[in-house]
mmCIF file of C-alpha atoms and ligand atoms in Angstrom:
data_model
loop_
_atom_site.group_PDB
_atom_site.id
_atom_site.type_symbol
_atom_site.label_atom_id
_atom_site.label_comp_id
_atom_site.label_asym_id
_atom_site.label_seq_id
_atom_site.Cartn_x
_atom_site.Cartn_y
_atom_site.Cartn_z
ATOM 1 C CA UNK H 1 -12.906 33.369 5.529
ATOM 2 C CA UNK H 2 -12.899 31.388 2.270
ATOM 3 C CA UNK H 3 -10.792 28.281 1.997
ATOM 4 C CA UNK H 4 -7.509 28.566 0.685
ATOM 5 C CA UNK H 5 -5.619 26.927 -2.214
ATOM 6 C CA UNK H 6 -3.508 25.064 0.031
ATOM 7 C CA UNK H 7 -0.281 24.128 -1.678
ATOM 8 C CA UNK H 8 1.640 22.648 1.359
ATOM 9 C CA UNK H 9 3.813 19.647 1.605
ATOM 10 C CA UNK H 10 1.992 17.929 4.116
ATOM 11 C CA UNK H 11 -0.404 18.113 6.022
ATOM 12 C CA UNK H 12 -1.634 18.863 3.224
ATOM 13 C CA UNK H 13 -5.180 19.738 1.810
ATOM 14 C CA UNK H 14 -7.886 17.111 1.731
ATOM 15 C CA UNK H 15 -11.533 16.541 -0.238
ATOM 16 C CA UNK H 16 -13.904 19.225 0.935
ATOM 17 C CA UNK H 17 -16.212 16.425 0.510
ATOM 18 C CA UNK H 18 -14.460 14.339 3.189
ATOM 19 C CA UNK H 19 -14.181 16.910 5.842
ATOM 20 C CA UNK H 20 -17.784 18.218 5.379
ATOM 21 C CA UNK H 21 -18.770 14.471 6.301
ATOM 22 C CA UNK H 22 -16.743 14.454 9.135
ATOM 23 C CA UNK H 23 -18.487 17.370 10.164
ATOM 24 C CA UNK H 24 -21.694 16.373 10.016
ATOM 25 C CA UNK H 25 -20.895 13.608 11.391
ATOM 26 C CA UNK H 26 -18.477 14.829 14.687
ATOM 27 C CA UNK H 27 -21.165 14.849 17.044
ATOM 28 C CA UNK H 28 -22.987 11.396 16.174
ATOM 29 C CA UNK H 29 -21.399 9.196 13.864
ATOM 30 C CA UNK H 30 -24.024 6.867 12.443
ATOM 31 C CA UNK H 31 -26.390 7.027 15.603
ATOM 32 C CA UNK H 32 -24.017 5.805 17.302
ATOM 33 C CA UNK H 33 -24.323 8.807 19.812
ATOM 34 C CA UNK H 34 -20.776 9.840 19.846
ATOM 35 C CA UNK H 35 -18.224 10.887 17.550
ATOM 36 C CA UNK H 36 -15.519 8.663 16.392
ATOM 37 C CA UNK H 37 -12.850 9.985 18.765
ATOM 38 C CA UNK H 38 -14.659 9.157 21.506
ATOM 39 C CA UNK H 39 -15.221 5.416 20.679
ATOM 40 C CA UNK H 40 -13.589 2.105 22.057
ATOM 41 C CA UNK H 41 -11.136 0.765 19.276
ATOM 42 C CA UNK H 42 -13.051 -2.376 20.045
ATOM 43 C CA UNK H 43 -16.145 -1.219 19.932
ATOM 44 C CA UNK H 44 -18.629 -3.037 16.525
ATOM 45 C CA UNK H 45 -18.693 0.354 15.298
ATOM 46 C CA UNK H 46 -15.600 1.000 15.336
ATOM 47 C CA UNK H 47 -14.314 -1.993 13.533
ATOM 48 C CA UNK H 48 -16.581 -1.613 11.183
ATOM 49 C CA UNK H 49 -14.797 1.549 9.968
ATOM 50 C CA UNK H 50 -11.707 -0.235 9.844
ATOM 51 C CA UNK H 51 -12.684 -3.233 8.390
ATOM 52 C CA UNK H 52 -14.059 -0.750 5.443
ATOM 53 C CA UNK H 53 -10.811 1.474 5.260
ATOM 54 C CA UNK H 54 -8.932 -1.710 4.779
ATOM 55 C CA UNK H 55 -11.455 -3.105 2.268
ATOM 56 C CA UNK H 56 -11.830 0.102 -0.118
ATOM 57 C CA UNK H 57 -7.686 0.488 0.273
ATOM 58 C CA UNK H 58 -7.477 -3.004 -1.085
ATOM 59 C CA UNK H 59 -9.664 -2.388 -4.022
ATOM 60 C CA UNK H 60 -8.502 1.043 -4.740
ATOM 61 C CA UNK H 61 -4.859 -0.767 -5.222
ATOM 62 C CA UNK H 62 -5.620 -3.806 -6.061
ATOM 63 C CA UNK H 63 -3.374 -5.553 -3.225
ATOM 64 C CA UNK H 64 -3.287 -9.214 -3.732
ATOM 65 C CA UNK H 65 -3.911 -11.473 -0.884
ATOM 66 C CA UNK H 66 -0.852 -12.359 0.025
ATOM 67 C CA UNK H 67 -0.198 -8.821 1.548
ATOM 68 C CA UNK H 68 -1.333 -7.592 4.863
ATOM 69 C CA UNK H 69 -2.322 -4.090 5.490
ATOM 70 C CA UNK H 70 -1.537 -2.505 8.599
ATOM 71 C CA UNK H 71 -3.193 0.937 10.277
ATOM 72 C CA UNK H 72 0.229 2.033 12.595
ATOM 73 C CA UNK H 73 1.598 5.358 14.014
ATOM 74 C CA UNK H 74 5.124 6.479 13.914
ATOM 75 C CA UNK H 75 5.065 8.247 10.520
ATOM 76 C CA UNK H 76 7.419 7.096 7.679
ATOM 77 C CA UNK H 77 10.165 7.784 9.952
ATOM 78 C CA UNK H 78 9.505 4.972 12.050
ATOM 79 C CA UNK H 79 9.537 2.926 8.870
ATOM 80 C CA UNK H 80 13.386 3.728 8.764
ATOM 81 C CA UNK H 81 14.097 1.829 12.010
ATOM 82 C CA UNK H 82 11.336 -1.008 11.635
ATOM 83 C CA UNK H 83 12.305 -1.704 8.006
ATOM 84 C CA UNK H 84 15.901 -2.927 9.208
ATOM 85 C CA UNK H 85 14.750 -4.316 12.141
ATOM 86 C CA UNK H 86 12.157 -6.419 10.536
ATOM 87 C CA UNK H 87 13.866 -7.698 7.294
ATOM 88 C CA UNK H 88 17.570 -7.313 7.557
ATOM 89 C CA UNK H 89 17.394 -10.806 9.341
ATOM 90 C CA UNK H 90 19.488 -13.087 7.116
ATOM 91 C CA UNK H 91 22.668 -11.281 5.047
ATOM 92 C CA UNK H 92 21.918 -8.139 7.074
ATOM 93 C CA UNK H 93 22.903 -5.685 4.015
ATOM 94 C CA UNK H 94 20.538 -3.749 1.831
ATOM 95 C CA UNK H 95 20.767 -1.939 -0.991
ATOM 96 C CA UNK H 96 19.323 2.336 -1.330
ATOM 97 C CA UNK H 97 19.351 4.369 -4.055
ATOM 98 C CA UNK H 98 19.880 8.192 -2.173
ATOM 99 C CA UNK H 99 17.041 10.408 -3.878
ATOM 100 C CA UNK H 100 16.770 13.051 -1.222
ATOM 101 C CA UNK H 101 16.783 13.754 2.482
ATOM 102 C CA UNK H 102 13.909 11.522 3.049
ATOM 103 C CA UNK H 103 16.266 8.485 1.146
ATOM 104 C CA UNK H 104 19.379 9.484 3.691
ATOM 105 C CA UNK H 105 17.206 9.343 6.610
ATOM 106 C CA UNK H 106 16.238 5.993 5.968
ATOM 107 C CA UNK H 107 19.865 5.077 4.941
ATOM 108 C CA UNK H 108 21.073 6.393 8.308
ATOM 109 C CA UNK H 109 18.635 4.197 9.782
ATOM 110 C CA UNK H 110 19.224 1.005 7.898
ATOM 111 C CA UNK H 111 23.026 1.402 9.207
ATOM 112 C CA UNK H 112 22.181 0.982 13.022
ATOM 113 C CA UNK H 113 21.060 -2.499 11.659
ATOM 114 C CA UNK H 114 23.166 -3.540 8.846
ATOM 115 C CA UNK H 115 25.236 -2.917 5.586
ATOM 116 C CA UNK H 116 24.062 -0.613 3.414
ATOM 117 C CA UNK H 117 25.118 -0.591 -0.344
ATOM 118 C CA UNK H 118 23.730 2.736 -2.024
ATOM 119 C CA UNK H 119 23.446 1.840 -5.500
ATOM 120 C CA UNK H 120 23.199 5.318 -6.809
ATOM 121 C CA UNK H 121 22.545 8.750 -5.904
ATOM 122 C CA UNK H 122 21.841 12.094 -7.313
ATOM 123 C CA UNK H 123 23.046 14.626 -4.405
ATOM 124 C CA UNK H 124 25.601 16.426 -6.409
ATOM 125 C CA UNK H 125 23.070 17.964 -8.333
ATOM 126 C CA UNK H 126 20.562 18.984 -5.276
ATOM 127 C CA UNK H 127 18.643 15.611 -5.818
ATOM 128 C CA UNK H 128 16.804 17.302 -9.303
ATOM 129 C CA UNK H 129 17.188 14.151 -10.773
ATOM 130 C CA UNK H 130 17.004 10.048 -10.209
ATOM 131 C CA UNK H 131 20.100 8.115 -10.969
ATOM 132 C CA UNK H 132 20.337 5.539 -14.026
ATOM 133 C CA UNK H 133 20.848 2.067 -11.563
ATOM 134 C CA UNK H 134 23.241 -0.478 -13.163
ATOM 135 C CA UNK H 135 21.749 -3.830 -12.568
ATOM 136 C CA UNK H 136 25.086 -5.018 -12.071
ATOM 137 C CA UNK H 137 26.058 -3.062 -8.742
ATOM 138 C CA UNK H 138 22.438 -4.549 -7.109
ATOM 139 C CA UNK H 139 23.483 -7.122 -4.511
ATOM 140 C CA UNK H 140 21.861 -10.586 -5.064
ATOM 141 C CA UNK H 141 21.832 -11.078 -1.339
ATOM 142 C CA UNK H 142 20.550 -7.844 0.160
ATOM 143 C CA UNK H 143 17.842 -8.846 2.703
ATOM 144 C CA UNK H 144 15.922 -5.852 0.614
ATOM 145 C CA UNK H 145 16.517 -2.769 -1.723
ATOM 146 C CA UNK H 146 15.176 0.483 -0.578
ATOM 147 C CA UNK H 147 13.937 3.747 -3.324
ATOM 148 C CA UNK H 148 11.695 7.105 -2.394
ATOM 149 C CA UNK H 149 9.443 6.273 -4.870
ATOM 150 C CA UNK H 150 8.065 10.270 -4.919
ATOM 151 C CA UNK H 151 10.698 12.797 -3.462
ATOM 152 C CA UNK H 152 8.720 15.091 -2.287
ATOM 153 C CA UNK H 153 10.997 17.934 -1.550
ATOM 154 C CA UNK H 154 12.634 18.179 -4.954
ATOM 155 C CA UNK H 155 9.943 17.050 -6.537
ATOM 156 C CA UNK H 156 11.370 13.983 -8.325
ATOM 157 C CA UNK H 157 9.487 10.551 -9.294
ATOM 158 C CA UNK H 158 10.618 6.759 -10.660
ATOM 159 C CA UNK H 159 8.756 5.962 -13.430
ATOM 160 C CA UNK H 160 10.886 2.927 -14.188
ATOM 161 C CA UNK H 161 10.906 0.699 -10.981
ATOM 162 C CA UNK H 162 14.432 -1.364 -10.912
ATOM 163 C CA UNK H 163 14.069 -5.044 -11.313
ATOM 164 C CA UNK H 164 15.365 -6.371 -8.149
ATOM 165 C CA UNK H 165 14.349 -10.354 -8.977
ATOM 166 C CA UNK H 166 14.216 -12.051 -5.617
ATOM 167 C CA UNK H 167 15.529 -9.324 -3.530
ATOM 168 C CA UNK H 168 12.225 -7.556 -2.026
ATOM 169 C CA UNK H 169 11.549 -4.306 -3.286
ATOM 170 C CA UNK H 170 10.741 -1.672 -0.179
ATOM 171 C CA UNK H 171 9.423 1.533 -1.300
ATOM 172 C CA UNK H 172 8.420 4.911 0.865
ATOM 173 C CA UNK H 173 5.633 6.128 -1.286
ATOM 174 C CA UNK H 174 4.256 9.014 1.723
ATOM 175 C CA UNK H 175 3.957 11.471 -1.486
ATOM 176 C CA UNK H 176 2.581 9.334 -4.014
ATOM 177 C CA UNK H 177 0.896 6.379 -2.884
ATOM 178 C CA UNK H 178 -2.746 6.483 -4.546
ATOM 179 C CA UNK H 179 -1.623 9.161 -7.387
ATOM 180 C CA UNK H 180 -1.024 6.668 -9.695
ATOM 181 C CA UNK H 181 -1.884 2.777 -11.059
ATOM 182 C CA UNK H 182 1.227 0.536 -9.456
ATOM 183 C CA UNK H 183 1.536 -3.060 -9.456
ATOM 184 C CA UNK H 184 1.929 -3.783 -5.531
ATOM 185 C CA UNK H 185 2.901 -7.360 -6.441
ATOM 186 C CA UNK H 186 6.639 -5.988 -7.620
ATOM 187 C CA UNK H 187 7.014 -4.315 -3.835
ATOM 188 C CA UNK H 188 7.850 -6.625 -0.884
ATOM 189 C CA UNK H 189 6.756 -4.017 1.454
ATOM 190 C CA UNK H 190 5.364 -0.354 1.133
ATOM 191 C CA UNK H 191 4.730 2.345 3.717
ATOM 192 C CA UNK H 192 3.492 5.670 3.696
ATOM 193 C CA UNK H 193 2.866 8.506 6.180
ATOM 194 C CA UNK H 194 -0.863 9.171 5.898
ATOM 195 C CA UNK H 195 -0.272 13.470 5.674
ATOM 196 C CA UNK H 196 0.300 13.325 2.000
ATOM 197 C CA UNK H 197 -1.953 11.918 0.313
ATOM 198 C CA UNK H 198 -4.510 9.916 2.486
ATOM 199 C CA UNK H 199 -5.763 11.484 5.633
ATOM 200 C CA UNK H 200 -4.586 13.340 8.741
ATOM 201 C CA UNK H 201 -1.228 12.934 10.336
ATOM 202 C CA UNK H 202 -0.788 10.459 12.530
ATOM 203 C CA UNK H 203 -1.776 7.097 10.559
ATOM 204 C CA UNK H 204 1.435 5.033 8.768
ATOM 205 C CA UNK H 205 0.152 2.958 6.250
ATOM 206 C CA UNK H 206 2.221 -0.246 6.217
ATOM 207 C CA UNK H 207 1.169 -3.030 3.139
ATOM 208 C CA UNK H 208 3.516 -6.207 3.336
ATOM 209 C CA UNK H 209 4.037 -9.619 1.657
ATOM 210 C CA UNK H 210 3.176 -12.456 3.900
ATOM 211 C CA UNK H 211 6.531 -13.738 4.195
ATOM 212 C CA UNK H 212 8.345 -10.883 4.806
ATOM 213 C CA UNK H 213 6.783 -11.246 8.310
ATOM 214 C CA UNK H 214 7.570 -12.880 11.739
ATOM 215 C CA UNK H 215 11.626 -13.104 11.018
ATOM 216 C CA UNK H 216 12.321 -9.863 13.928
ATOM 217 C CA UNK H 217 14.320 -11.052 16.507
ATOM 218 C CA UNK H 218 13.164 -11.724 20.002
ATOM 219 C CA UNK H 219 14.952 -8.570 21.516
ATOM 220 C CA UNK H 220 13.118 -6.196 18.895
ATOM 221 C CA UNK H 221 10.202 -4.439 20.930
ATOM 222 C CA UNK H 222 6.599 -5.929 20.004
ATOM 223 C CA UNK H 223 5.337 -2.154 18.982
ATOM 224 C CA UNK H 224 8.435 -2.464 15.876
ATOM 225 C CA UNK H 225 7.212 -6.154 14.820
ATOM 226 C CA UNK H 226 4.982 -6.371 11.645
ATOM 227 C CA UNK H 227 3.700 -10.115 12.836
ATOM 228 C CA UNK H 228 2.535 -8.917 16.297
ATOM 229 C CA UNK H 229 0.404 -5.888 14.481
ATOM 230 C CA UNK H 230 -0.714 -8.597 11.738
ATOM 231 C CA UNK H 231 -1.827 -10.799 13.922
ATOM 232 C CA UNK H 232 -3.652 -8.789 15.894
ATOM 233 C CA UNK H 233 -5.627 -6.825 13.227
ATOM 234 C CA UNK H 234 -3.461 -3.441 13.318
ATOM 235 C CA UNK H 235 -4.905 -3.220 17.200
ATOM 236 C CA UNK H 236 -2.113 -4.546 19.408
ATOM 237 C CA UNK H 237 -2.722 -1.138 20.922
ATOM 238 C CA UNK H 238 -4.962 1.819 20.533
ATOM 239 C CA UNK H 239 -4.494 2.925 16.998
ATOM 240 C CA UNK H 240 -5.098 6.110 15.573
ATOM 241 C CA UNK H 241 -8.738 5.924 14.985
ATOM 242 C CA UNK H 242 -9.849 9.307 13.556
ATOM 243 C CA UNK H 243 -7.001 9.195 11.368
ATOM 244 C CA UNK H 244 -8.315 6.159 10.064
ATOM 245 C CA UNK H 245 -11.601 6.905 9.958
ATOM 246 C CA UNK H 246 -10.827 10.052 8.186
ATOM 247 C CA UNK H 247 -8.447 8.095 5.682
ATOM 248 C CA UNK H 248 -10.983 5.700 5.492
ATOM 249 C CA UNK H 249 -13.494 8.603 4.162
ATOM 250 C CA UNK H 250 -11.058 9.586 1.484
ATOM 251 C CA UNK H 251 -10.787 6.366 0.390
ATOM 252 C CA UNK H 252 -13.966 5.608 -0.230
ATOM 253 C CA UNK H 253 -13.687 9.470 -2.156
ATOM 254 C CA UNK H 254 -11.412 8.258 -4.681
ATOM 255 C CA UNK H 255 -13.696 5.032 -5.227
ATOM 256 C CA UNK H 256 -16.662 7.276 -6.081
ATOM 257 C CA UNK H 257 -14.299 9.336 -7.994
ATOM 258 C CA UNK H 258 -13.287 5.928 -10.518
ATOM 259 C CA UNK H 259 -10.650 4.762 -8.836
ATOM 260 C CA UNK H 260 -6.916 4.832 -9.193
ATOM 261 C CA UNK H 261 -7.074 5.337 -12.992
ATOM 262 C CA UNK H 262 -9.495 8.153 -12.872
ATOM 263 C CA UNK H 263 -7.231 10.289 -10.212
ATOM 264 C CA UNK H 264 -4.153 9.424 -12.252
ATOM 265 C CA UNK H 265 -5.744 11.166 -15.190
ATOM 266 C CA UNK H 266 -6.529 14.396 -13.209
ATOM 267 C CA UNK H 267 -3.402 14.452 -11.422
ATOM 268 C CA UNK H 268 -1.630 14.241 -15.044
ATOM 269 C CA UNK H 269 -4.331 17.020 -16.450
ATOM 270 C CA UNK H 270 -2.660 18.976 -13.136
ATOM 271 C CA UNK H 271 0.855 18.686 -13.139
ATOM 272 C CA UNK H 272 0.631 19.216 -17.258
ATOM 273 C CA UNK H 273 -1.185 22.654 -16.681
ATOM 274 C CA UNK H 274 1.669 23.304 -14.392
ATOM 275 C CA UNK H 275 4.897 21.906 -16.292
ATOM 276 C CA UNK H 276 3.607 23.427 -19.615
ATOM 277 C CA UNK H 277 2.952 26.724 -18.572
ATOM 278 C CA UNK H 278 6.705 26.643 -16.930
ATOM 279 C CA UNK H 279 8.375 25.031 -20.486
ATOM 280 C CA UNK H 280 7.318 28.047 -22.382
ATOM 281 C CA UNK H 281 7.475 30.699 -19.397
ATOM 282 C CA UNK H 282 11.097 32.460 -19.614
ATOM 283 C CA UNK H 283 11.175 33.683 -16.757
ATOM 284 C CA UNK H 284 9.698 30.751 -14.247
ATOM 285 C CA UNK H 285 11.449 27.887 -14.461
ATOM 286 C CA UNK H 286 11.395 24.292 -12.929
ATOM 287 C CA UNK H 287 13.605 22.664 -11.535
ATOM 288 C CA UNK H 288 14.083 19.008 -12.070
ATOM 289 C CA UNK H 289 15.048 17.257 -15.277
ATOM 290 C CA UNK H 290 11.998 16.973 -17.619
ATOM 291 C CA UNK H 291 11.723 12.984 -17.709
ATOM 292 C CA UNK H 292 12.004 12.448 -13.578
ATOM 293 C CA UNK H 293 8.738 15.167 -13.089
ATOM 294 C CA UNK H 294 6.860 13.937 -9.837
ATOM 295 C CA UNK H 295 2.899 14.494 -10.709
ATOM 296 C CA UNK H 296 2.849 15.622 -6.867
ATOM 297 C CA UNK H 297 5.500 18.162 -5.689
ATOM 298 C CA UNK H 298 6.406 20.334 -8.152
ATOM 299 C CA UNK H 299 9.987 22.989 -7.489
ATOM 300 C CA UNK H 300 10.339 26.226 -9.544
ATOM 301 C CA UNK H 301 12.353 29.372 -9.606
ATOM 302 C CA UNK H 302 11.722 32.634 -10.728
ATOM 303 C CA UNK H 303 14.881 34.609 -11.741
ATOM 304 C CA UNK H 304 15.741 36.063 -8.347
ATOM 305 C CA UNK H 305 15.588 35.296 -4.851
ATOM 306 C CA UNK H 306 13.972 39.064 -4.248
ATOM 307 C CA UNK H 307 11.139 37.831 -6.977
ATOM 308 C CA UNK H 308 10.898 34.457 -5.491
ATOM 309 C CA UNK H 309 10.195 36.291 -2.181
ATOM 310 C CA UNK H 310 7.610 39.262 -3.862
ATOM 311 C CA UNK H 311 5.984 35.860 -5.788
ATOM 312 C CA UNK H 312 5.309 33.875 -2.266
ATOM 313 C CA UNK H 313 4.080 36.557 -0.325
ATOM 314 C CA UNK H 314 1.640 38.171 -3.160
ATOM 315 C CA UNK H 315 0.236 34.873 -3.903
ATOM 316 C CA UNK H 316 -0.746 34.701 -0.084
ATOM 317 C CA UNK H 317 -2.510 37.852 -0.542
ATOM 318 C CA UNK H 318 -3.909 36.450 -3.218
ATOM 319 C CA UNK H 319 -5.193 32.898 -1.331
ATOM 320 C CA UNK H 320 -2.321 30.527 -2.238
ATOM 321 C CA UNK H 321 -0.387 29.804 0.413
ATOM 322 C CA UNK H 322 2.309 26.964 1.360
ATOM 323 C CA UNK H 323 4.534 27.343 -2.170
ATOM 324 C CA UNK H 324 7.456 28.371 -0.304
ATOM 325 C CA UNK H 325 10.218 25.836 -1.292
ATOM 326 C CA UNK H 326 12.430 23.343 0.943
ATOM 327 C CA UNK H 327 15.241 25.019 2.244
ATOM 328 C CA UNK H 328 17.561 22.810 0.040
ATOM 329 C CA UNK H 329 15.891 23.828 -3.552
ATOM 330 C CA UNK H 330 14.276 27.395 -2.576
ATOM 331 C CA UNK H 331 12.180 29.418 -4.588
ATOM 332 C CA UNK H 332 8.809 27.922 -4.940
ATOM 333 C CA UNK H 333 7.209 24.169 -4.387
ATOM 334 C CA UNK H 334 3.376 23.293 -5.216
ATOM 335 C CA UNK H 335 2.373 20.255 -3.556
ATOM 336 C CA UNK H 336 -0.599 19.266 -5.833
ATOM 337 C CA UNK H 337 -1.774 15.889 -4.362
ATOM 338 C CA UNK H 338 -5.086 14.372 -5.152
ATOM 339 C CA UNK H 339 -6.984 16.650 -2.825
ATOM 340 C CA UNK H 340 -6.454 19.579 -4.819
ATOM 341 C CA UNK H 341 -8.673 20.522 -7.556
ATOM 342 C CA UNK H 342 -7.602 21.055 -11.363
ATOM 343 C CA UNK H 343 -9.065 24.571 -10.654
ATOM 344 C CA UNK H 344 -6.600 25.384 -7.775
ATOM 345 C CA UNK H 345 -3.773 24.260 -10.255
ATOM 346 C CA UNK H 346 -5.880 26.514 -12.772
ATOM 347 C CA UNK H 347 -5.816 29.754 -10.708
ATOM 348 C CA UNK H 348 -2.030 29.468 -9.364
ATOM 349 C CA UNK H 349 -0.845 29.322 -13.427
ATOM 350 C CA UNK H 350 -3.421 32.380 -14.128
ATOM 351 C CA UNK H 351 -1.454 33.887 -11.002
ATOM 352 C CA UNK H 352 1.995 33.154 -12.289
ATOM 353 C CA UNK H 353 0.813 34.483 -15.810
ATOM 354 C CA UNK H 354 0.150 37.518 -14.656
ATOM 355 C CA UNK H 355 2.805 37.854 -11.973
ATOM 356 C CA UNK H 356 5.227 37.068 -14.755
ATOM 357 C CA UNK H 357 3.926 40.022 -16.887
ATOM 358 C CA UNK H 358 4.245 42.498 -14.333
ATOM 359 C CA UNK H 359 7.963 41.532 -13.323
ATOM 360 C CA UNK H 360 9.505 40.887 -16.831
HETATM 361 C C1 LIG L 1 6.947 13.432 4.685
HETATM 362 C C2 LIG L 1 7.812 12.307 4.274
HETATM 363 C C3 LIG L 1 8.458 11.493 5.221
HETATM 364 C C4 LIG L 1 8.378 11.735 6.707
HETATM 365 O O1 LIG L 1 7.146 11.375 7.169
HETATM 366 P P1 LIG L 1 6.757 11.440 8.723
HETATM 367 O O2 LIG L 1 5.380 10.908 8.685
HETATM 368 O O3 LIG L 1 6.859 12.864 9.134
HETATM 369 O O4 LIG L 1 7.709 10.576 9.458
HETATM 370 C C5 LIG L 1 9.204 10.428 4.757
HETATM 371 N N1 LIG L 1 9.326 10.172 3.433
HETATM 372 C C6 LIG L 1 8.728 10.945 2.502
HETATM 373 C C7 LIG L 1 8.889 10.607 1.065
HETATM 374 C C8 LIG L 1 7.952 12.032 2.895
HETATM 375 O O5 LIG L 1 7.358 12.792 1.967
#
């Protein structure tokens, strides 16, 4: 069978590039005579691969010194509980702006620990949206304020961070992190659940300012403490290692690629193919306000549940599977993260073009 044109959420596709290495490499990575699952985590080899993953990751975003990057397990949703339990040490309140379920997770989190303020939030209108934050409501002494930076179910995006001055920044950025240029020095702390956009499942990807760290108290488990993974190199325990090595891989695929600023470009060249054919189709139509557009996930309807239905299952027929939409939004969703080529994005608007002309 031929690959597909993956359009899923996550896991989601990755570089053919990167998993034909891994191939050839599954049986005996680097002469090492075994494969990379079967190695100590403390084995030269192995560290190696780490030591690289962190080093391209660094470069790729351009993380300043002062941040550590940690390789931990747990998914983003483990980042709701260690979050709170980690930096709601001193006023114990935080602020959240509510972008989606992934934001009210966290929220419902965050409130085991402390007081949560949300500044804003865009449910009455299904999330298709992100809220205008009056500076004036942001509490000058919140341990932290929390966004979604890429919601990836209703396919919304910030492109104007809020200014939180002192107040750390904290930012789940599982369906956008390495889509586009950001400034890590205006984040205190970001995380991100490696299915999206960097590797397998599996792998959390933690980066966090220095002093941030080491304020946990005593009672919180060692496994939920950013100091004990810092200090000990992300391997306190066993960490996912193929995860990382495979993240590591796709790193290194966006650094042959040009960077950041290179896969920005395509993933702009993508979701434009995509947004303009929908602006002039009248009879697909997105679904989120034009100026909030995530690059990555992007919801549309066609005009009736029966055609949203006929759409999803001829476009498997046709090799594009996944675009069924969260339960919440319905109709369609294409996940286009930076795995997916501008030709995938290519064929699915041919599709619709020709889907729309039989149906009209
Ligand atoms: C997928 C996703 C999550 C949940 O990630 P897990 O790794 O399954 O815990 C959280 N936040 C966002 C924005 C996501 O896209």
């Amino acid at each position: 069978m031929e690959r597909l044109y993956n359009f899923s959420a996550g896991p989601s596709v990755l570089p053919e590039e990167v998993l034909k290495q891994a191939a050839s490499e599954m049986l005996n990575y680097e002469d090492s005579g075994m494969s990379v699952m079967e190695m100590s985590h403390r084995s030269s080899v192995y560290e190696n691969i780490v030591s690289e993953a962190e080093a391209s990751l660094r470069q790729l975003m351009n993380i300043p010194d002062n941040y550590k990057v940690l390789f931990l397990q747990g998914g983003a949703s483990t980042q709701f509980a260690m979050v709170p339990l980690n930096l709601m040490v001193n006023s114990k309140k935080a602020d959240f702006v509510n972008t989606g379920a992934w934001s009210k997770k966290a929220i419902s989190e965050a409130k085991k620990f402390g007081q949560v303020n949300i500044i804003a939030s865009s449910e009455e209108a299904t999330f298709n949206y992100i809220p205008k934050l009056d500076p004036n409501a942001f509490d000058k002494d919140a341990d932290y304020f929390h966004i979604t930076t890429n919601n990836t179910i209703y396919g919304t995006v910030f492109k104007n961070l809020p200014d939180t001055g002192d107040v750390p920044l904290v930012a789940d950025m599982s369906s956008n992190i390495l889509s586009e240029v950001i400034d890590v020095s205006k984040f205190g702390l970001i995380y991100a659940g490696a299915q999206k956009n960097m590797g397998p499942a599996g792998l959390t990807v933690v980066i966090i300012r220095e002093d941030l760290m080491g304020k946990a108290e005593a009672s919180v488990p060692s496994m939920l403490q950013y100091s004990i993974h810092a200090e000990n190199g992300s391997m306190y325990n066993t960490p996912p290692t193929y995860s990382i090595y495979i993240a590591g891989l796709v790193f290194k695929w966006l650094q042959n690629l040009g960077g950041i600023e290179a896969i920005e470009k395509i993933n702009n060249q993508k979701a434009s193919l995509l947004y303009d054919f929908l602006d002039q189709s009248d009879f697909f139509k997105g679904t989120v306000v034009k100026e909030d557009r995530s690059l990555m996930n992007i919801p549309f309807l066609t005009p009736s549940k029966e055609l949203d239905a006929a759409f999803i299952k001829e476009g498997e027929k046709r090799g594009f599977v996944n675009l069924k939409g969260h339960r919440s939004v319905g109709g369609m969703r294409a996940s286009i993260y930076n795995a997916m080529p501008v030709e995938g994005v290519q064929a699915l608007v041919d599709f619709m073009k020709e889907f729309e002309a039989a149906h009209k």
